[in-house]
Short mmCIF file of C-alpha atoms in Angstrom, two decimals:
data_model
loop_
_atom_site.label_atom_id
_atom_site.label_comp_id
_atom_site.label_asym_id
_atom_site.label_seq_id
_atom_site.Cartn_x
_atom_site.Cartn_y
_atom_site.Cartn_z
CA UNK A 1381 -85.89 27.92 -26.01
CA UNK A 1382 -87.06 31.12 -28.00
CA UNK A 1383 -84.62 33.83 -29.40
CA UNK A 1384 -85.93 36.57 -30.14
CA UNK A 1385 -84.89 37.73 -33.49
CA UNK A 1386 -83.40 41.39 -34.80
CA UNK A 1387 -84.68 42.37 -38.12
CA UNK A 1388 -82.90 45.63 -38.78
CA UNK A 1389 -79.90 45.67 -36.39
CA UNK A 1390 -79.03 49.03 -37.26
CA UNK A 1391 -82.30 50.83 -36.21
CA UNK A 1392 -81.44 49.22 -33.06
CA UNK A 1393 -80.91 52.41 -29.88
CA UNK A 1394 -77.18 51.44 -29.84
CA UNK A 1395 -76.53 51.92 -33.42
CA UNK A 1396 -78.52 55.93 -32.95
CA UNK A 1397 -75.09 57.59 -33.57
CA UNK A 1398 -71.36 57.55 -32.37
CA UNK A 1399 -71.19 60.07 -29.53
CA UNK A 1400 -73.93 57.58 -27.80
CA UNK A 1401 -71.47 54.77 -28.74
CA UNK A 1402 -68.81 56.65 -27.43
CA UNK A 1403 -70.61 57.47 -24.14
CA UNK A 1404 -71.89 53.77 -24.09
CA UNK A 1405 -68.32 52.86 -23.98
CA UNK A 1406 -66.39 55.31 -21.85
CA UNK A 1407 -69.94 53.67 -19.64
CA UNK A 1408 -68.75 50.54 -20.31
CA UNK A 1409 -64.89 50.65 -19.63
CA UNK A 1410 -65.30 52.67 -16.52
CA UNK A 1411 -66.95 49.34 -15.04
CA UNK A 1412 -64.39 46.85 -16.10
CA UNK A 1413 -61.62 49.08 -15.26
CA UNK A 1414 -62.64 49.92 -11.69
CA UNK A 1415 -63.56 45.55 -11.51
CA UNK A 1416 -59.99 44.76 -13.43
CA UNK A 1417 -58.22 47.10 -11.21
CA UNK A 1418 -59.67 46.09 -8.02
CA UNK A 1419 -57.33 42.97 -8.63
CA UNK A 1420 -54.38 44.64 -8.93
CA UNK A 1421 -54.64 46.69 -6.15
CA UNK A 1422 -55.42 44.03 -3.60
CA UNK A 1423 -52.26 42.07 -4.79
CA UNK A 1424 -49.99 45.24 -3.79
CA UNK A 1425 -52.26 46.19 -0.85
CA UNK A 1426 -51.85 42.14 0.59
CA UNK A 1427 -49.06 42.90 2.77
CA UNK A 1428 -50.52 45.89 4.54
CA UNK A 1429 -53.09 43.91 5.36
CA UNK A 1430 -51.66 41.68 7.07
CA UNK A 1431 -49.72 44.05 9.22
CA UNK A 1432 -52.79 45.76 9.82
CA UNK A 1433 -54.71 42.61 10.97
CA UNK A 1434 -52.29 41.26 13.35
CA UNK A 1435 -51.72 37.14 13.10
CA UNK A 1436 -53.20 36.90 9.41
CA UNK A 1437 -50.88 34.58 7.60
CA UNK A 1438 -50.77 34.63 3.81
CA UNK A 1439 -52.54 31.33 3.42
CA UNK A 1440 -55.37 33.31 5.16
CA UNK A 1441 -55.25 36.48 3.84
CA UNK A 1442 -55.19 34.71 0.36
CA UNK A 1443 -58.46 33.84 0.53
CA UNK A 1444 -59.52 37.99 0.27
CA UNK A 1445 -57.98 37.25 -3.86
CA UNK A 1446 -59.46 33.80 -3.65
CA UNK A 1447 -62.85 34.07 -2.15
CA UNK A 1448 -63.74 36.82 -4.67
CA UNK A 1449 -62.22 34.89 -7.74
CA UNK A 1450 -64.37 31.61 -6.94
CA UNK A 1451 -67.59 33.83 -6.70
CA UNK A 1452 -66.61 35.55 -9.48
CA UNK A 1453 -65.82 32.58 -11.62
CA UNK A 1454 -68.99 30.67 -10.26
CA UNK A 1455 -71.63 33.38 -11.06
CA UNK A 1456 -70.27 34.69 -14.25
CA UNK A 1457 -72.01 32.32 -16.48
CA UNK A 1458 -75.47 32.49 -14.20
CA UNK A 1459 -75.67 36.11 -14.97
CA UNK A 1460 -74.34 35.91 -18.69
CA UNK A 1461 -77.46 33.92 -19.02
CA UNK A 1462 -79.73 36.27 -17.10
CA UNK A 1463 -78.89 39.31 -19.10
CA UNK A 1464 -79.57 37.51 -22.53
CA UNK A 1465 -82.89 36.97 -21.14
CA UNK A 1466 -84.14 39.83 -19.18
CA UNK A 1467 -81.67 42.40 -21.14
CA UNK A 1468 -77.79 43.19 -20.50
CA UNK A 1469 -78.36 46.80 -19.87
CA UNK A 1470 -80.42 45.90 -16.82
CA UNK A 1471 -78.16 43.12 -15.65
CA UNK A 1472 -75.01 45.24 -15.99
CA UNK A 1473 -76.31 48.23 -14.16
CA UNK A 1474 -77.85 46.31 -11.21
CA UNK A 1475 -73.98 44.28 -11.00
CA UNK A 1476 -72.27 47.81 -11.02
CA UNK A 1477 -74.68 49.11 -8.36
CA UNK A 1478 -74.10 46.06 -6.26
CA UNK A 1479 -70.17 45.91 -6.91
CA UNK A 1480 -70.32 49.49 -6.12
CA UNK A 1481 -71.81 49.10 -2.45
CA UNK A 1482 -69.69 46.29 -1.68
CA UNK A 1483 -66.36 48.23 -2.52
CA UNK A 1484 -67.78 50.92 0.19
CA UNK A 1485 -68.13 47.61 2.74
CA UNK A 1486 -64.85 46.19 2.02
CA UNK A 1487 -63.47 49.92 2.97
CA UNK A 1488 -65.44 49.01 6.74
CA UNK A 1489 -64.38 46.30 7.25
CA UNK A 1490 -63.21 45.74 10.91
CA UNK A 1491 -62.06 41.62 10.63
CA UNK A 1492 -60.73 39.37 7.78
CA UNK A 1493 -63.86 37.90 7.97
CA UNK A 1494 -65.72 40.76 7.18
CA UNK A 1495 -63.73 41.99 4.36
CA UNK A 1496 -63.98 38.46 3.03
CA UNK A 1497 -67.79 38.17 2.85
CA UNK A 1498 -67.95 41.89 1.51
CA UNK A 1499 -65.28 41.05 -1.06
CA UNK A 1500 -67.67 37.87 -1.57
CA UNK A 1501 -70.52 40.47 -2.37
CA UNK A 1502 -68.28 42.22 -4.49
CA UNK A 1503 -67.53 39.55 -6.65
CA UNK A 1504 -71.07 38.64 -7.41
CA UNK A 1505 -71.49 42.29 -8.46
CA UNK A 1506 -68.54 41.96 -11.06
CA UNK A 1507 -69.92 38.83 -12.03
CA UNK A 1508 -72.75 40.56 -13.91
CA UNK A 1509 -71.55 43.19 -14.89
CA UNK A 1510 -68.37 42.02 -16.57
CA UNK A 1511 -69.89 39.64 -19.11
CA UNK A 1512 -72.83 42.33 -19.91
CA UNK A 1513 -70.11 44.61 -20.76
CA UNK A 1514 -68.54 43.11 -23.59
CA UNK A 1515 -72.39 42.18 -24.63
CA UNK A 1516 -73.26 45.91 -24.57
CA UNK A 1517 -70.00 47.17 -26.36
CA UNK A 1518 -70.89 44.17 -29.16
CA UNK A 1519 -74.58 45.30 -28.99
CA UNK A 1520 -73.88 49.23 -29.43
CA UNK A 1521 -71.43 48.39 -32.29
CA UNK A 1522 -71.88 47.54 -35.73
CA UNK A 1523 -70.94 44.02 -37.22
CA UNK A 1524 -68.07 45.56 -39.30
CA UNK A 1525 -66.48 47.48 -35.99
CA UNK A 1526 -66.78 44.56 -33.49
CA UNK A 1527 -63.18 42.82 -33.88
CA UNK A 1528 -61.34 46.21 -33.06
CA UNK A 1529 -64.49 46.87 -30.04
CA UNK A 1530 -63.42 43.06 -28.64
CA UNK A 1531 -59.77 43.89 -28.79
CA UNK A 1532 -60.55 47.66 -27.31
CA UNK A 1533 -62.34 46.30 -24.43
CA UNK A 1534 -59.89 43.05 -23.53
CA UNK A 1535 -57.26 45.96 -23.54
CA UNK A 1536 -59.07 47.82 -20.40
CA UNK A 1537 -57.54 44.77 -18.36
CA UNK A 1538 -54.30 45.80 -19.79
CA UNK A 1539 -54.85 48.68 -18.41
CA UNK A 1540 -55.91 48.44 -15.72
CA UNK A 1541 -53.22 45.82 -14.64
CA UNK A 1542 -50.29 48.82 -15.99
CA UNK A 1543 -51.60 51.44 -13.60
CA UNK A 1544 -53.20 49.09 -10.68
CA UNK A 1545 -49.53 48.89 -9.20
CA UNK A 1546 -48.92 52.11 -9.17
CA UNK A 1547 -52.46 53.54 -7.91
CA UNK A 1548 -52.76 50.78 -5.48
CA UNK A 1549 -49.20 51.98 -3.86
CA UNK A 1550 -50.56 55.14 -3.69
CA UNK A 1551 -53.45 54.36 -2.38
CA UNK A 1552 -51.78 51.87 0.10
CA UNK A 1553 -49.45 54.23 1.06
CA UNK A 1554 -52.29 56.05 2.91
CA UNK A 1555 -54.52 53.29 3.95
CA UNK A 1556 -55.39 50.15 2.58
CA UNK A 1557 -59.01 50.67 2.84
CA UNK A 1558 -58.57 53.64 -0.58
CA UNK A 1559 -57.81 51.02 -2.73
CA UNK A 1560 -61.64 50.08 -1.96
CA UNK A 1561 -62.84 53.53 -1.48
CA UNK A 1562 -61.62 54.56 -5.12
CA UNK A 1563 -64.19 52.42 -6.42
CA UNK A 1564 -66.96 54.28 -4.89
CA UNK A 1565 -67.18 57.13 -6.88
CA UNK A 1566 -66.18 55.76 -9.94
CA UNK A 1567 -69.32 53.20 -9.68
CA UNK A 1568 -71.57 56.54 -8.80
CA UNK A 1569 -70.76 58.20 -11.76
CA UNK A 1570 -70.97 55.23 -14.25
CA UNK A 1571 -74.24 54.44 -12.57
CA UNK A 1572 -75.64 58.00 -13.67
CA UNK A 1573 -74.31 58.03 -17.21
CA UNK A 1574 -75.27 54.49 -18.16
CA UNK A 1575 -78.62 54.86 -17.03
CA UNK A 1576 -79.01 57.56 -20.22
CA UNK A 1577 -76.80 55.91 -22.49
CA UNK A 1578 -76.56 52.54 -22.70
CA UNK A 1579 -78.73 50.61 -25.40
CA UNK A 1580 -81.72 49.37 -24.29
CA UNK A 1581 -82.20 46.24 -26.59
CA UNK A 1582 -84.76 43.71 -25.51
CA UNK A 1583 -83.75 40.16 -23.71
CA UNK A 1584 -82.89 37.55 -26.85
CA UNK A 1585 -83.63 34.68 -24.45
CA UNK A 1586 -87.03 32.90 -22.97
CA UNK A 1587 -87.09 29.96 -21.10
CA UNK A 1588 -85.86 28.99 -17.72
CA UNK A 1589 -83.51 31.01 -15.34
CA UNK A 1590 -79.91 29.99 -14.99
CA UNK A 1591 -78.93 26.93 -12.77
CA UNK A 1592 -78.14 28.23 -9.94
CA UNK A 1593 -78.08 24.90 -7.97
CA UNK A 1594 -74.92 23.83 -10.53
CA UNK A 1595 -73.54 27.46 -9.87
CA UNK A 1596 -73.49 26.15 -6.35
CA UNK A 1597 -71.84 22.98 -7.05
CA UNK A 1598 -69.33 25.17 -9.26
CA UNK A 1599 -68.42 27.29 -6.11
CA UNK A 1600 -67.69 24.38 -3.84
CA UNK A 1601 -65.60 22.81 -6.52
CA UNK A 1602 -63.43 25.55 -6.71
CA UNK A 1603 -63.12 26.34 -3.28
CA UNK A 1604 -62.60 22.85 -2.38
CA UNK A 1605 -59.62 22.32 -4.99
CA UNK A 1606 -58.29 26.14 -3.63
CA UNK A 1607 -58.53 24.79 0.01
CA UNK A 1608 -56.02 21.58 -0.54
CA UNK A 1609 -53.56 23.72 -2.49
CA UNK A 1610 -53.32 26.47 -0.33
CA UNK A 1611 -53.11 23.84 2.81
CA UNK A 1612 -51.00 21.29 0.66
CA UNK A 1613 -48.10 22.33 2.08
CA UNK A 1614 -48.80 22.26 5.94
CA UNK A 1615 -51.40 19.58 5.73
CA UNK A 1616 -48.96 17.54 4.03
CA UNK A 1617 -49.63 16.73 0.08
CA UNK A 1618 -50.39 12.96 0.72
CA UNK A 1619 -52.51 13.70 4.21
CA UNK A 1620 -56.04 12.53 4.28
CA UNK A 1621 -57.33 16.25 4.67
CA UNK A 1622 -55.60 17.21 0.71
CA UNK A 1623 -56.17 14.17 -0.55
CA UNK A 1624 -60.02 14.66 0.40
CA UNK A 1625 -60.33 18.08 -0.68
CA UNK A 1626 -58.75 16.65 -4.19
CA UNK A 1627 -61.47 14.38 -4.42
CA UNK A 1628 -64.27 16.50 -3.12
CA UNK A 1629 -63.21 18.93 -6.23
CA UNK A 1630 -63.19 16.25 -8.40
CA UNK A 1631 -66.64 14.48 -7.48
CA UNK A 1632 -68.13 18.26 -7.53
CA UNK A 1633 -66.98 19.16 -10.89
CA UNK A 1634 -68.35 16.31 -11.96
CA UNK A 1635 -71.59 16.78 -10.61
CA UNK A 1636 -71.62 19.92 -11.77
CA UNK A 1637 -70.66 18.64 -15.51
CA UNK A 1638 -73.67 15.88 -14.78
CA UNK A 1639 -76.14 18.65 -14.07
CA UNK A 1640 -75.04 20.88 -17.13
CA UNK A 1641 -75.61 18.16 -19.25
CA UNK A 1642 -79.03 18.12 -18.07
CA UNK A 1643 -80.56 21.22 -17.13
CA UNK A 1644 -82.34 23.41 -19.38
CA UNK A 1645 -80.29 26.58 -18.44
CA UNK A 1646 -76.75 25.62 -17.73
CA UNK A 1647 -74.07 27.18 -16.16
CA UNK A 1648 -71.84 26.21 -19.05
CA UNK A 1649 -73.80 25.04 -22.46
CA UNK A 1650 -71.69 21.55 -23.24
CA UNK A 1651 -72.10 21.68 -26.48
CA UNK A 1652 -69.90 25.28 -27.02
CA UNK A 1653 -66.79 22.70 -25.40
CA UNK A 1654 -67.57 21.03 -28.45
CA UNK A 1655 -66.41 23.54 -30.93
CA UNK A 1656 -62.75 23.11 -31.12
CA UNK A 1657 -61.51 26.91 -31.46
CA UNK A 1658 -63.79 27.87 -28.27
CA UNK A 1659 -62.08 24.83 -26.32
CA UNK A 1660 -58.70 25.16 -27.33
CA UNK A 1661 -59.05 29.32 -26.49
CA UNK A 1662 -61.07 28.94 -23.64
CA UNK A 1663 -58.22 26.11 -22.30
CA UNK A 1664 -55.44 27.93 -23.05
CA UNK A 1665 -56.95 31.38 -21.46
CA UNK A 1666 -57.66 29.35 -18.26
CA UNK A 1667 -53.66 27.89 -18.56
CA UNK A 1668 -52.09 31.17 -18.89
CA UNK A 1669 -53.99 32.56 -16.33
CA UNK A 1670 -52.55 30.33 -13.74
CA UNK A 1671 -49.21 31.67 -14.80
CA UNK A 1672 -50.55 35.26 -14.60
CA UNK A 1673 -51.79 34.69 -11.51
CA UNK A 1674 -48.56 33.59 -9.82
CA UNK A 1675 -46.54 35.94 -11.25
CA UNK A 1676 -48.06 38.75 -10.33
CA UNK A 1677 -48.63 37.52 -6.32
CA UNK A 1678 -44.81 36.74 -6.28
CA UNK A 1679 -43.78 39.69 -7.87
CA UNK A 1680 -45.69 41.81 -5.42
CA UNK A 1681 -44.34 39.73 -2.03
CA UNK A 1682 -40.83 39.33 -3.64
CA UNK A 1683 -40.76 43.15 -3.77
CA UNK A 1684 -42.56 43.78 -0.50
CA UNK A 1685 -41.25 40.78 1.76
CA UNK A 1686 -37.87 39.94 0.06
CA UNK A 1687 -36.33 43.03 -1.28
CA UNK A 1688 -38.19 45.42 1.48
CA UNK A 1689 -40.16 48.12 -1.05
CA UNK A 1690 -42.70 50.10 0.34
CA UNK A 1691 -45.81 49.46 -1.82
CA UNK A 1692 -45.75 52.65 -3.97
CA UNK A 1693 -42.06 51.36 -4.52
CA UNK A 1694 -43.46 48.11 -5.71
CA UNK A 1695 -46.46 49.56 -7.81
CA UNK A 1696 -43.35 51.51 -9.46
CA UNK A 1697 -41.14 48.24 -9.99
CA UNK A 1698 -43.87 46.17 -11.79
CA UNK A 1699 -45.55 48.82 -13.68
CA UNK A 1700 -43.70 48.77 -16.74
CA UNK A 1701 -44.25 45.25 -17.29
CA UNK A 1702 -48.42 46.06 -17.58
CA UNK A 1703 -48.06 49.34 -19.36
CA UNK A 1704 -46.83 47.46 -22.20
CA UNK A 1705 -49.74 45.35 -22.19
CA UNK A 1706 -52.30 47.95 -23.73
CA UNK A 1707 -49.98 49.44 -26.86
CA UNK A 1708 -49.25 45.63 -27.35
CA UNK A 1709 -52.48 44.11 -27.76
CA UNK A 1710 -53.92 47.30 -29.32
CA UNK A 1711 -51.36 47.21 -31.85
CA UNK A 1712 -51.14 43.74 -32.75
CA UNK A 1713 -54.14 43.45 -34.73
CA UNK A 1714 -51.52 43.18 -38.21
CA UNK A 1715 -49.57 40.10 -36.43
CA UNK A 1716 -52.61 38.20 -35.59
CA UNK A 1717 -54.38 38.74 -39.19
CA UNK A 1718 -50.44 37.57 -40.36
CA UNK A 1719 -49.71 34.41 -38.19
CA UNK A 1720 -53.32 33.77 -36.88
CA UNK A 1721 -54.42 33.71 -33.37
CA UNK A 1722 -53.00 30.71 -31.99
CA UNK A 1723 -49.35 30.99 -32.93
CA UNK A 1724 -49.46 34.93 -32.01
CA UNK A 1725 -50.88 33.35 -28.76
CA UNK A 1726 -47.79 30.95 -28.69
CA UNK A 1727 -45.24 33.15 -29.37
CA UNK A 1728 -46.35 34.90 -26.16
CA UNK A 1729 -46.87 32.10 -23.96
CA UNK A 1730 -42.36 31.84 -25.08
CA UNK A 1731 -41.83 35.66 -24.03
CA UNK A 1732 -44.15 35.38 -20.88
CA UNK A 1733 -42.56 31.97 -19.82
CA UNK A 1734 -38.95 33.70 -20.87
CA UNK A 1735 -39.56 36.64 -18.50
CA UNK A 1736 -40.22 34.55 -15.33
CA UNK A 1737 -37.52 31.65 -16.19
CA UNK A 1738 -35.08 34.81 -16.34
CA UNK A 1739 -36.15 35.70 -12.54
CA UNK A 1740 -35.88 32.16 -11.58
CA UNK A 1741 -32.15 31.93 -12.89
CA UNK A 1742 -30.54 35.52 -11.90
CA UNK A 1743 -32.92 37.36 -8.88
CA UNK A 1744 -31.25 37.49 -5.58
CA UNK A 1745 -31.91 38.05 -1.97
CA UNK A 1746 -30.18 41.58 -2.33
CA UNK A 1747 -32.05 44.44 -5.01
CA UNK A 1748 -30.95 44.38 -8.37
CA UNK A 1749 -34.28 45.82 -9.96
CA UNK A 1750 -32.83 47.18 -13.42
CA UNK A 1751 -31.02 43.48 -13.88
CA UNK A 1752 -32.87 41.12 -12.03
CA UNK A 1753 -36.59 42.10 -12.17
CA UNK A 1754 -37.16 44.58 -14.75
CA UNK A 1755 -36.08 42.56 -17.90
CA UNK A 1756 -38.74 39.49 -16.42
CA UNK A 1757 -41.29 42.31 -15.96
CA UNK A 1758 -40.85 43.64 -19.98
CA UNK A 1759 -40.92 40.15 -21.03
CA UNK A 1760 -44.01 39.21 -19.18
CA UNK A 1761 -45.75 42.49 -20.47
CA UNK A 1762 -44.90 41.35 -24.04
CA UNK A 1763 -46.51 37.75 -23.49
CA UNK A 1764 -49.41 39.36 -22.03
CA UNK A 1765 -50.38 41.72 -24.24
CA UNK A 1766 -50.22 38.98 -27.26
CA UNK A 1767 -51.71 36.25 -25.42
CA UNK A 1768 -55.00 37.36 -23.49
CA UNK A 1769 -56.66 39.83 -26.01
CA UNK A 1770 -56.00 37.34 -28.45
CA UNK A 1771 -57.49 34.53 -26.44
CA UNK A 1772 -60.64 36.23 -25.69
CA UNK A 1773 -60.88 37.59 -29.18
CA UNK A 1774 -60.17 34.11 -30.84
CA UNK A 1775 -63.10 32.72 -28.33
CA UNK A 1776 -65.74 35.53 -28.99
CA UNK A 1777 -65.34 35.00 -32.59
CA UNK A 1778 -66.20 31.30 -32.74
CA UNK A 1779 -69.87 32.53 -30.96
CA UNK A 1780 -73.22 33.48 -32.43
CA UNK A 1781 -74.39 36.79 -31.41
CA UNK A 1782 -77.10 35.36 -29.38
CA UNK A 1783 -74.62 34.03 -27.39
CA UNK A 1784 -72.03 37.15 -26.82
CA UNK A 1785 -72.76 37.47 -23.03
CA UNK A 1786 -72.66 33.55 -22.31
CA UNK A 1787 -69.89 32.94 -24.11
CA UNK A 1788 -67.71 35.86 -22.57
CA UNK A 1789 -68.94 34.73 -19.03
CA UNK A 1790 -67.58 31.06 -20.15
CA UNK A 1791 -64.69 32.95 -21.05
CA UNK A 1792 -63.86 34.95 -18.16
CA UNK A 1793 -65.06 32.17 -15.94
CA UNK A 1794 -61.99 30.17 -17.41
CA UNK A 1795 -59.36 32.76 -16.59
CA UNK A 1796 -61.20 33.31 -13.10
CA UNK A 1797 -60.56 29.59 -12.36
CA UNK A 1798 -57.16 29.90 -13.31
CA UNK A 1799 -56.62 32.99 -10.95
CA UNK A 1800 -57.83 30.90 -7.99
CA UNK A 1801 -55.22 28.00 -9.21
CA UNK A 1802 -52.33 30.12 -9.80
CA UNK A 1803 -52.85 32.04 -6.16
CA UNK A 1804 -53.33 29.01 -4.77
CA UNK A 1805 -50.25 27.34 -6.05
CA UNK A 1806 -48.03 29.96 -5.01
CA UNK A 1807 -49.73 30.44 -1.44
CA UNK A 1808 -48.82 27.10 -1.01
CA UNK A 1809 -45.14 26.38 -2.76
CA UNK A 1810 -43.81 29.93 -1.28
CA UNK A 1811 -44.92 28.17 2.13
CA UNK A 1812 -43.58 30.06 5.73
CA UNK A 1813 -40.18 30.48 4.79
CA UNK A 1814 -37.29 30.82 7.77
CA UNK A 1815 -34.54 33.15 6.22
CA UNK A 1816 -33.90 34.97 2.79
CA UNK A 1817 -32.28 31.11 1.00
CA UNK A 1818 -35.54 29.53 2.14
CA UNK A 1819 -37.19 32.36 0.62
CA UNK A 1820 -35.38 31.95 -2.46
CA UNK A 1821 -36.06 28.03 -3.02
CA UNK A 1822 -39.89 28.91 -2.29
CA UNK A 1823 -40.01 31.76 -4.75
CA UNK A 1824 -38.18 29.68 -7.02
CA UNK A 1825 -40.64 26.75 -6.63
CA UNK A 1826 -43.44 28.53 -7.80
CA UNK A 1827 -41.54 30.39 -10.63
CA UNK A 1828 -41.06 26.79 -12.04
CA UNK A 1829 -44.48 26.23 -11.54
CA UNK A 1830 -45.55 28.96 -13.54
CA UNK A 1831 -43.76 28.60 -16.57
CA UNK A 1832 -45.07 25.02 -16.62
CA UNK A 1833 -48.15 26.28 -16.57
CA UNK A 1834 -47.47 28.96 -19.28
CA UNK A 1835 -45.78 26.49 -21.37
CA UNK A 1836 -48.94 24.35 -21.62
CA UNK A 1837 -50.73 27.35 -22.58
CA UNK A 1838 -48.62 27.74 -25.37
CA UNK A 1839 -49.41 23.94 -26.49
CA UNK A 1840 -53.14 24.49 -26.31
CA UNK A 1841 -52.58 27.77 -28.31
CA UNK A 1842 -51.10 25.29 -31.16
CA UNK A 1843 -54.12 23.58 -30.57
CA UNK A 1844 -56.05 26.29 -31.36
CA UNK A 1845 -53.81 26.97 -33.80
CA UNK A 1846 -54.74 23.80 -35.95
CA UNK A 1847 -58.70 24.31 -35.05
CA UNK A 1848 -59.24 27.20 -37.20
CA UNK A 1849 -56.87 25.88 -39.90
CA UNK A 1850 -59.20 22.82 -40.20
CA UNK A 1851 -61.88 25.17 -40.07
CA UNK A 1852 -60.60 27.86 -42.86
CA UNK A 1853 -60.17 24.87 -44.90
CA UNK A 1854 -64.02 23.77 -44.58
#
C-alpha cells in the first residue's frame, strides 16, 4: 500500500482561508445533521406508522430503525476506505446525493416493504458520507484547530438528537412521510454549496478497493444477531430458531474477523483493535450506544403508547434531555483536559445510567412528566453530552491522519452496531403487552437492561482510562 504524502499541508485548498472553512463546514454539518436527525425523527414518527400501515407490529416496524442501522454500520468502513483512496470530497458528495434521493423514496413509499428497502438505500448513502465528513472538517482544518473541529462536529449529533423530537412531532403531526421530505431540500442545497467549497485534496490511498465480500458477511451478522433478539421473545429464547440465529451471528462475525485478517483492504484494519485507547473508546462507544438506543425507543412509545401524547407532545417531553447535549459537550473541553477522557466518560455513563434507573423506580401508568420523566430526561442529557463527544474524540486522537476517515467509519460503525442491539433488545423485552401493569414490567425490563449496558460502558471507559495513562507515561 502507497500513501501519498503532503509536503506543505497548509498550501493545501482547505487551508485557502476561513470563510471557505466556514462554508466547508456549515457544508459539512448540514449533511450529518439532516443523517443524525433522520434517526430521531423516525423514533417519534414509529407509532404513526404503524397506524398508518394497518397490522404492522413493532417487531416489524422495527426493522425501518434496524434495517438502516445494519447497512449503515456494514458500509461505513467500505466507504471510509474508498474516500481515502479516490478522495473524500468525491465520496461524500456522491453519499449525500444518494442519501438525498432515497429520503424522497422513503416519502413514496406505499408498503413497509418499500420504505424498508428505500430506508436500506438511504443508509448506504449516510454511510459515505458520514465518515468523509469528519475527514473533510479534519482536512479543511489546521493541526492546531482539529480537537475543538472533532468536538464541533460530534456535537451536530447533539443536536440534532435536541431538536429531532420536536421537528419530527411537527412534522408527524402532518404526515409521517415530512419527516422524510425535510431531507430533500436540505440535501439539494448542500449538494450545490459543497460542490464549490469543499477541499479538493487528492486520494492518500492506492491499492485494492474495500472488501466488500466481508462487508457482506458484516451485514448478515448483524442482521442475523438483530433477528433472534427482536424474535427472542415470541420464538422463545431457548427455541431452535434463536438459538440458530445466535450462532449464525456468531459463525459470521467470525468469518468476517477471518477475512479481515486476510484481505488486503479490510473492512476493519485488525491491527487499530490493537491499540488499547482505540479499543477501549471504540468498546465503550459501541456499549453506551446500546443504552442510547433503548432509551430513546422507550421514551418515545412510553410517551406515545403508555401515557397517550400526541407526537409533537412527545418531541416536547424528551427535548430537553438532548438540548443539553450540545452546550454540554461543547463546553466540556476544561473537564476532559482536567480528569482525562475516560473518567469524564465514566462519570457520564453514572448520570446517564442515574437518569433511566430513576424512571425505572418512580414512572407510572398515569402522567407525571415534571416528576417522573423529566428529571431521567436531564440526567440522560448530562451523560450524553460527556460521554459520546468524548468517545469519538478520545478514538480520533489515537489515529494517524492517513487514517481519519477509516478510523471514524470504525468508529461510527461501533455505535451503529450498538443502535441495532439496543432497538433490538427493547423490541423484544417490551414484548405485546396486555394492559398498562404488563406494560410497566416490559418497560421496566428493558430499563434494567439499559443501565446494564451503560454501566459496562462506564467500565470500559476506566479502561480507557488506564490506556492513555500507560501511554502518557511512555
Amino acid at each position: 500500500m502507497e500513501i501519498v504524502g503532503i509536503s506543505n499541508p497548509a498550501a493545501e485548498p482547505g487551508y485557502r482561508d476561513r470563510p471557505h472553512r466556514r462554508a466547508a463546514f456549515l457544508v459539512v454539518a448540514a449533511a450529518v445533521f439532516v443523517a443524525n436527525l433522520d434517526l430521531f425523527i423516525v423514533n417519534v414518527a414509529l407509532p404513526a406508522m404503524q397506524q398508518h400501515f394497518h397490522g404492522s407490529s413493532l417487531a416489524t416496524l422495527s426493522w425501518v430503525l434496524n434495517g438502516y442501522a445494519i447497512v449503515f454500520a456494514s458500509l461505513l468502513v467500505a466507504a471510509g476506505r474508498l474516500a481515502d483512496r479516490v478522495g473524500h470530497r468525491t465520496v461524500f458528495l456522491a453519499g449525500l446525493a444518494v442519501f438525498t434521493a432515497a429520503s424522497a423514496l422513503c416519502a413514496l413509499a406505499p408498503t413497509v416493504g418499500w420504505l424498508d428497502a428505500a430506508r436500506v438505500v438511504q443508509a448506504a448513502g449516510a454511510a459515505a458520507l458520514m465518515p468523509t465528513s469528519l475527514a473533510l472538517l479534519l482536512d479543511a482544518t489546521p493541526p492546531a484547530e482539529r480537537p475543538g473541529a472533532i468536538r464541533a462536529w460530534a456535537s451536530i449529533g447533539g443536536i440534532a438528537a435536541g431538536l429531532g423530537p420536536v421537528l419530527g412531532g411537527l412534522l408527524v403531526e402532518a404526515d409521517w412521510r415530512w419527516v422524510f421530505i425535510a431531507n430533500v431540500p436540505v440535501g439539494i442545497a448542500a449538494l450545490a454549496v459543497g460542490a464549490r467549497v469543499l477541499p479538493r485534496l487528492r486520494g492518500r490511498e492506492n491499492g485494492p478497493l474495500p472488501d466488500l465480500f466481508g462487508a457482506g458477511l458484516l451485514t448478515l451478522a448483524i442482521a442475523a444477531l438483530a433477528v433472534a433478539l427482536v424474535k427472542g421473545d415470541d420464538w422463545g429464547w431457548g427455541s431452535a430458531r434463536v438459538l440458530g440465529g445466535l450462532l449464525a451471528a456468531l459463525l459470521l462475525a467470525g468469518g468476517f474477523l477471518r477475512r479481515s485478517a486476510r484481505h488486503p483492504a479490510p473492512i476493519i484494519e485488525l491491527p487499530l483493535l490493537r491499540v488499547p485507547s482505540f479499543a477501549a473508546a471504540n468498546t465503550a462507544a459501541l456499549l453506551f450506544t446500546v443504552a442510547f438506543a433503548g432509551m430513546l425507543l422507550t421514551s418515545t412509545l412510553w410517551c406515545q403508547q403508555i401515557w397517550g401524547y400526541s407526537a409533537l407532545r412527545t418531541g416536547l417531553a424528551i427535548a430537553p434531555g438532548p438540548l443539553l447535549v450540545p452546550p454540554v459537550a461543547l463546553g466540556s473541553a476544561a473537564l476532559v483536559r482536567r480528569l482525562g477522557p475516560g473518567r469524564l466518560a465514566a462519570l457520564g455513563t453514572l448520570l446517564f445510567a442515574g437518569g433511566v434507573g430513576w424512571w425505572a423506580a418512580d414512572i407510572g401508568v398515569r402522567p407525571g412528566y415534571a416528576t417522573e420523566l423529566l428529571p431521567g430526561m436531564l440526567l440522560t442529557g448530562l451523560g450524553v453530552g460527556l460521554v459520546l463527544p468524548t468517545l469519538i474524540g478520545a478514538a480520533a486522537a489515537a489515529l494517524p491522519p492517513a487514517r481519519f476517515a477509516t478510523g471514524s467509519a470504525v468508529t461510527t460503525m461501533a455505535r451503529q452496531i450498538g443502535a441495532v442491539v439496543g432497538v433490538a433488545l427493547m423490541v423484544s423485552l417490551i414484548g405485546t403487552p396486555h394492559g398498562p401493569q404488563a406494560a410497566l414490567e416490559g418497560f421496566r425490563r428493558g430499563w434494567t437492561a439499559v443501565i446494564v449496558a451503560v454501566l459496562l460502558a462506564g467500565a470500559a471507559a476506566l479502561v480507557l482510562a488506564a490506556a492513555q495513562r500507560r501511554a502518557a507515561a511512555r
